[in-house]
Short mmCIF file of C-alpha atoms and ligand atoms in Angstrom, two decimals:
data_model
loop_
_atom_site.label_atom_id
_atom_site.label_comp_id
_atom_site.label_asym_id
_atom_site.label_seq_id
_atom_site.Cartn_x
_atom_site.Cartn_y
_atom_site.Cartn_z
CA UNK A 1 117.99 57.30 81.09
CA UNK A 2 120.04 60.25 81.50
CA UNK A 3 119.92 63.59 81.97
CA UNK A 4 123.53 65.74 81.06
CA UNK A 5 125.15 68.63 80.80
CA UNK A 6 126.65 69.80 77.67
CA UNK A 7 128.23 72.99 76.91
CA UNK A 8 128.45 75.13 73.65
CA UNK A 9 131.42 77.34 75.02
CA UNK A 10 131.06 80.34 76.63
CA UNK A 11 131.00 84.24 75.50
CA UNK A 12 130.48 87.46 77.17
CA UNK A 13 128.35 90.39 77.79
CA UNK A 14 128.13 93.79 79.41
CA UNK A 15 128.08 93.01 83.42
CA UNK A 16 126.20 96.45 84.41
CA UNK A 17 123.26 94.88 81.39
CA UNK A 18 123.10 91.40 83.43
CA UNK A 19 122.66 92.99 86.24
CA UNK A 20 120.42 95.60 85.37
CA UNK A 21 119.99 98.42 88.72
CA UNK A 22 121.99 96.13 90.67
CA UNK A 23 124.98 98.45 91.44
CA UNK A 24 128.68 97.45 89.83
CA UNK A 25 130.12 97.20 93.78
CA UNK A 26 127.30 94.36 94.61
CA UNK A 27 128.04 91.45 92.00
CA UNK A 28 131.17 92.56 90.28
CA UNK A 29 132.47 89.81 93.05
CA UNK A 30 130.70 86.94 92.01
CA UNK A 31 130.58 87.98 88.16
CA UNK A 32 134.09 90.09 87.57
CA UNK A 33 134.49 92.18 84.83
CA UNK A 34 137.15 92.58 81.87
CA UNK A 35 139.13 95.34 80.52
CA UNK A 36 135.62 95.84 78.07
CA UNK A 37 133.56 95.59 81.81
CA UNK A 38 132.21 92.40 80.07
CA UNK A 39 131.53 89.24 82.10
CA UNK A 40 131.91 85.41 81.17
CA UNK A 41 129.14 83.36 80.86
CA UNK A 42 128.49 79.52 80.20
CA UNK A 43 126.16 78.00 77.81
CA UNK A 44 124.79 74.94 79.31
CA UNK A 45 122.54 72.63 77.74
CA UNK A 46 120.64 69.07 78.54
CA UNK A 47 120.41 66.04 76.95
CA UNK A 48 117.73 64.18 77.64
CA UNK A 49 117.38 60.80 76.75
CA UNK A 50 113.82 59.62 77.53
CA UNK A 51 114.81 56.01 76.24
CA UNK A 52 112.53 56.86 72.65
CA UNK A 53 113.59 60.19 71.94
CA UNK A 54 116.52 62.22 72.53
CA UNK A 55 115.44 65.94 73.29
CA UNK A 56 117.81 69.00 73.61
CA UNK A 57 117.05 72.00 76.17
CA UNK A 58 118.48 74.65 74.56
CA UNK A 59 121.08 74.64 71.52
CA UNK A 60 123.35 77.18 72.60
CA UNK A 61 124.80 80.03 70.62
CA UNK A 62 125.40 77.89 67.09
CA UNK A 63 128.15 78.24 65.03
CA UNK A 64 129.12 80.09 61.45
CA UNK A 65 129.22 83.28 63.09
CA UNK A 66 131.17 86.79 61.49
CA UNK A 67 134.32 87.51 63.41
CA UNK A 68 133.22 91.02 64.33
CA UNK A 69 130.57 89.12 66.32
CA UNK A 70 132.00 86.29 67.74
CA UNK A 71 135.01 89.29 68.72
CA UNK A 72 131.96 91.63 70.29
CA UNK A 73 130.76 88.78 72.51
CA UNK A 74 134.39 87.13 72.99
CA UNK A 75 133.05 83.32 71.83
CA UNK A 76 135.29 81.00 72.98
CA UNK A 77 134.36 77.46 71.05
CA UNK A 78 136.59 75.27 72.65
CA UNK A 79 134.01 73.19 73.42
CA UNK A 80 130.82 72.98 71.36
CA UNK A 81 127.31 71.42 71.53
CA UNK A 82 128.13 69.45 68.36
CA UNK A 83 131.35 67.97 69.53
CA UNK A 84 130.57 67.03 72.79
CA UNK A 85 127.19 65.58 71.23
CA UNK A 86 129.79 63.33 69.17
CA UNK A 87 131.67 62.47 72.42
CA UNK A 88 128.34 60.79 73.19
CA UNK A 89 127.52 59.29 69.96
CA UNK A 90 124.58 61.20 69.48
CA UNK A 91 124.45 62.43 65.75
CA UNK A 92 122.48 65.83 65.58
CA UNK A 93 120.14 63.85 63.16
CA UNK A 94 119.12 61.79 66.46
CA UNK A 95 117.60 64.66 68.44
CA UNK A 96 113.83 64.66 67.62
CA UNK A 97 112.63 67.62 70.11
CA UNK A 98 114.93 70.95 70.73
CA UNK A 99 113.54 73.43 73.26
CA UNK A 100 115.04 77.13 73.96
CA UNK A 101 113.54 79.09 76.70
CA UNK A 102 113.41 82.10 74.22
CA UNK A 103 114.51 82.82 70.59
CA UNK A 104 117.54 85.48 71.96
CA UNK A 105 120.47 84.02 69.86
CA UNK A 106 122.34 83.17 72.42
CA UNK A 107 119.41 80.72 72.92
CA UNK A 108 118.58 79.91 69.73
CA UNK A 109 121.41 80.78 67.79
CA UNK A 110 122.97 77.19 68.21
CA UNK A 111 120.01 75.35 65.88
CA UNK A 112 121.56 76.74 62.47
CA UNK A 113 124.80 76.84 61.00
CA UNK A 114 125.05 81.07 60.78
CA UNK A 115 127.42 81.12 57.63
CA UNK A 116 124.93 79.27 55.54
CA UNK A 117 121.81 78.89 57.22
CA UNK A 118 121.65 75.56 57.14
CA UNK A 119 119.42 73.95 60.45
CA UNK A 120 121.67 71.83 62.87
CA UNK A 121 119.14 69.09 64.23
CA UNK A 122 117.65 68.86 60.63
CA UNK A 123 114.67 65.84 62.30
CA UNK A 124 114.16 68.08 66.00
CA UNK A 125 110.97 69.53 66.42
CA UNK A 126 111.22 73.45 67.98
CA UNK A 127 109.52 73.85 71.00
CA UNK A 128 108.55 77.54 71.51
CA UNK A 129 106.10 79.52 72.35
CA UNK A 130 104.05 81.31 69.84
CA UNK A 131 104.46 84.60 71.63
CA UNK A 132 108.00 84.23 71.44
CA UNK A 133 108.06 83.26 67.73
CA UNK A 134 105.67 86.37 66.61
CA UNK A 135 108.20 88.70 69.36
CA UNK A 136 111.14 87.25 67.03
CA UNK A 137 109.65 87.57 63.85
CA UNK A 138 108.68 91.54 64.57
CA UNK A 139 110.96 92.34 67.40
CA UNK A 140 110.37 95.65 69.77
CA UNK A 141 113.45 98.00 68.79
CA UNK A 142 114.39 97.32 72.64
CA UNK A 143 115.21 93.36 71.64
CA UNK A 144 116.23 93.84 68.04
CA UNK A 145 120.06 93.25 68.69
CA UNK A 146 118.98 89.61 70.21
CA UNK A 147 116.81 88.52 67.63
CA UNK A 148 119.12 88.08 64.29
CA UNK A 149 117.91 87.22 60.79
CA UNK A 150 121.01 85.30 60.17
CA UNK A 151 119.64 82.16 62.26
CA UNK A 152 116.19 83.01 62.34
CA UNK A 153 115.27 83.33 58.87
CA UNK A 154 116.07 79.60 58.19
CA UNK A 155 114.09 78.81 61.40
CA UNK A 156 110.73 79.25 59.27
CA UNK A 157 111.63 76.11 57.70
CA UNK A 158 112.10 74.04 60.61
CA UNK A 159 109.22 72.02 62.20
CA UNK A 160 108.19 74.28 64.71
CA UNK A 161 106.13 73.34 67.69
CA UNK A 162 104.23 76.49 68.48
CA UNK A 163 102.33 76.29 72.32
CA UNK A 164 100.75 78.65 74.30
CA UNK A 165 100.93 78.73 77.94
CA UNK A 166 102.18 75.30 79.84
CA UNK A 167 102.62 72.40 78.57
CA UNK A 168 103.83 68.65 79.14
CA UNK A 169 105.84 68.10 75.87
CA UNK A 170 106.41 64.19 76.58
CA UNK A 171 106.02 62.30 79.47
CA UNK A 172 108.31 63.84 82.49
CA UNK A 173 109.12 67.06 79.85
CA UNK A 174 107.10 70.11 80.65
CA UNK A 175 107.52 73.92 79.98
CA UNK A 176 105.90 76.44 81.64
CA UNK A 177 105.38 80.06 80.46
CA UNK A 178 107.28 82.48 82.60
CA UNK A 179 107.02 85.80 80.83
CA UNK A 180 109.44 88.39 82.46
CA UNK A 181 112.58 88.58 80.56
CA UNK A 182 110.76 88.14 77.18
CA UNK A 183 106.81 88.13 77.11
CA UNK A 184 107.32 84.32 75.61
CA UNK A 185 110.01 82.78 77.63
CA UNK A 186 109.60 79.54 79.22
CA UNK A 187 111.28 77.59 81.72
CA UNK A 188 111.79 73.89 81.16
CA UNK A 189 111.02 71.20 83.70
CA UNK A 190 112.45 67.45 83.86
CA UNK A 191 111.19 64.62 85.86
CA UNK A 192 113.98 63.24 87.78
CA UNK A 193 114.68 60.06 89.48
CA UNK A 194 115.02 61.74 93.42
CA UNK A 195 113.22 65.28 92.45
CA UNK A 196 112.42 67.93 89.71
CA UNK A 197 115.16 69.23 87.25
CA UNK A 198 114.43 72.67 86.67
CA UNK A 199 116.15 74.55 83.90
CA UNK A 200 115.02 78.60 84.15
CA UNK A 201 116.45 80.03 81.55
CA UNK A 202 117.31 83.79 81.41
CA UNK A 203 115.48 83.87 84.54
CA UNK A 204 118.41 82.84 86.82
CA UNK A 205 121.41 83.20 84.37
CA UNK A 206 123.71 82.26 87.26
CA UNK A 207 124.09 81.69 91.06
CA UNK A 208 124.12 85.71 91.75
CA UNK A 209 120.91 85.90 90.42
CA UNK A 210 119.06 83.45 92.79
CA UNK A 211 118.32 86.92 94.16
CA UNK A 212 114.94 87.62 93.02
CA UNK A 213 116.28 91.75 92.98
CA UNK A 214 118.84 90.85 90.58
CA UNK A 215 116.90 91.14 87.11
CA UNK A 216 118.86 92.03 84.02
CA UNK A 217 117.98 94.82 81.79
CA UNK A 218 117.46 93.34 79.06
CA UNK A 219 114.50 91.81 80.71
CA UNK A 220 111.21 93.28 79.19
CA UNK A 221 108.73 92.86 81.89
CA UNK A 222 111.04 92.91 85.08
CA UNK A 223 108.05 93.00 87.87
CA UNK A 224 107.30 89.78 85.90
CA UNK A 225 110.58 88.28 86.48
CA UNK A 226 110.90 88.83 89.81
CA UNK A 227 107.41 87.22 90.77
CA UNK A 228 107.89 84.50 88.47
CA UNK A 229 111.69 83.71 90.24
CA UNK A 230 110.32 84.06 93.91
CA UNK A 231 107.51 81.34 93.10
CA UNK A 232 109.90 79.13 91.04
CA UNK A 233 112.55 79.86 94.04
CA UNK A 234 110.03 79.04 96.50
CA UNK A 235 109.18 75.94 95.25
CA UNK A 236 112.21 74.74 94.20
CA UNK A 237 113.84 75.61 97.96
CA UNK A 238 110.56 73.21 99.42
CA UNK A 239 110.87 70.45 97.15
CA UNK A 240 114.81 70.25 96.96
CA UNK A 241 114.53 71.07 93.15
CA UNK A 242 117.83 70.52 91.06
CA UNK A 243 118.43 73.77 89.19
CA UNK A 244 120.83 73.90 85.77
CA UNK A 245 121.84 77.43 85.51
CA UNK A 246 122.03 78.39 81.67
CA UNK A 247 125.17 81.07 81.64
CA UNK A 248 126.57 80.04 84.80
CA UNK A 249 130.20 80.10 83.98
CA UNK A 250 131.53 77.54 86.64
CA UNK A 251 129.20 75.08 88.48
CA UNK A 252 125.70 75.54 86.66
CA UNK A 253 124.64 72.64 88.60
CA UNK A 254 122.98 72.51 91.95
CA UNK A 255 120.28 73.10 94.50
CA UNK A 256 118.70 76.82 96.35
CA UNK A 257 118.73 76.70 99.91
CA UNK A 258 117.84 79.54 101.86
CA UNK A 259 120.66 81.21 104.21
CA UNK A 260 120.25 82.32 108.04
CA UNK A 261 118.83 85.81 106.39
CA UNK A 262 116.46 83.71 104.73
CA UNK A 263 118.26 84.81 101.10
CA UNK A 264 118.16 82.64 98.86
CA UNK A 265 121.64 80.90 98.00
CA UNK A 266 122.73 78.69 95.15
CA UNK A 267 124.75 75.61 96.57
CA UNK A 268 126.37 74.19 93.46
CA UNK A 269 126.71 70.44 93.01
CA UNK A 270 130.68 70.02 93.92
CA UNK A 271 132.38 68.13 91.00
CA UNK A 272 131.86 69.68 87.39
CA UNK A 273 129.27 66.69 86.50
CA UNK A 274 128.47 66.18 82.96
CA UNK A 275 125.49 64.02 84.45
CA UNK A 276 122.70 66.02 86.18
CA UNK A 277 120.91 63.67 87.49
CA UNK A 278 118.70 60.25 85.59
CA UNK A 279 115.50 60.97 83.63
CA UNK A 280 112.11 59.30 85.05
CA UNK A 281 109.26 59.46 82.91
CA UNK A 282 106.90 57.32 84.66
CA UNK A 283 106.86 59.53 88.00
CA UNK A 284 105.96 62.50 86.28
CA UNK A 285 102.44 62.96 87.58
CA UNK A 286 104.08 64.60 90.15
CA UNK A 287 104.74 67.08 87.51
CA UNK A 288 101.66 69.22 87.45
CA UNK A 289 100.83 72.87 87.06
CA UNK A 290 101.10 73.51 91.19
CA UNK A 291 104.79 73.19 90.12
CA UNK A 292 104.93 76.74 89.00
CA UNK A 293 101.85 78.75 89.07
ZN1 LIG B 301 120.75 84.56 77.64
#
């Protein structure tokens, strides 16, 4: 039973708001900038396949979107969720549990079809947390550009799995409230055959932010964010966690090691590998709460 990475494309944003105080001259390495001072990012998603169900971390951005939007955040759909879903055989219909670490829409977007709000993985249960869902539903001014009607409106008629706090959502499948860069976001955590699959969301968009400094601003409770990444890096440095970066443009895969500073690095895996590692249900008693809090 697998665990993969899929991708729904990638798109950009404004590199000084991903970064938040960082200064320009610190990351624009790592994360360069175009003629808009926008910078790439991926949008990586899992497939699990626990054997009985097929669950999706995260659905990407979606699809049906205006052109003045998918120009503003330069979407590039060459591949999508859907399609590379089909390279598998896996028919959208199949997926019976869909979990995004937040309702922002390039999070959440990818569950409906934008143009006529029709809901992509029509069987999939939405795993979210209820602060998240009442954040969406009456968003703070500060978050109102990510939260959009156009895919959340036909999210009230989807099944949705509202939780509060941690939770194991299957056997080997467990989220875990993080708070930081919205009050409701949650990280997602995968029992794996050799160690821990940790997916962090907007917490560590991509290898420059393993730094625990390196917040963006979009990020409502930023003290939050950087507690919640220094335990998460902690543990995930001790136990030889495998992280899956969500808008890490190149090699989202890998592991955290800490350098000869004692910073933390990201060592990506070194092929682009479409399989993150195999899916072990039956060890997951090692997955308990010490995992995170
Ligand atoms: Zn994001």
């Amino acid at each position: 039973m697998k665990i993969q990475l899929l991708s729904d494309g990638t798109f950009k944003l404004d590199g000084g708001a991903m970064h938040g105080v960082v200064p320009h001259a610190l990351w624009e390495k790592q994360n360069p900038t175009d003629e808009k001072n926008r910078i790439l990012l991926g949008l990586n998603c899992l497939l699990v396949d626990t054997g009985r169900e097929k669950v999706l971390v995260e659905p990407g951005i979606g699809m049906g979107h205006s052109e003045k939007f998918s120009s503003i955040f330069c979407i590039d759909k060459k591949r999508t969720l859907l399609s590379e879903l089909a390279n598998l055989k896996v028919s959208p219909s199949e997926i019976s549990y869909v979990i995004p670490t937040h309702l922002h829409f390039d999070h959440a977007g990818g569950l409906v079809d934008w143009s006529n709000g029709k809901l992509l993985f029509p069987k999939a249960r939405i795993v979210v947390q209820e602060l998240e869902w009442k954040a969406a539903m009456n968003p703070h001014p500060k978050n109102q550009a990510s939260y959009l009607p156009e895919f959340l409106e036909p999210l009230k008629k989807a099944t949705l799995e509202l939780i509060n706090g941690d939770k194991e959502i299957l056997p080997g499948i467990r989220v875990s409230l993080t708070g930081g860069h919205t009050h409701g976001h949650q990280a997602v955590f995968l029992q794996g055959e050799k160690n821990l699959v940790a997916y962090p969301g907007d917490l560590i968009p991509t290898a420059a932010h393993v730094n625990p400094l390196w917040t963006m601003a979009y990020d409502v409770e930023p003290e939050q964010s950087i507690s919640m990444k220094k335990v998460l890096l902690k543990q995930g440095v001790l136990e030889k966690w495998t992280f899956v970066l969500v808008h890490d443009p190149r090699k989202p895969v890998g592991e955290v090691v800490l350098d000869e500073k004692e910073r933390y690095e990201f060592k990506a895996h070194p092929s682009e590998m479409s399989s993150v590692g195999t899916f072990h249900p039956e060890r997951s008693e090692g997955l308990s709460r010490k995992s995170t809090t």
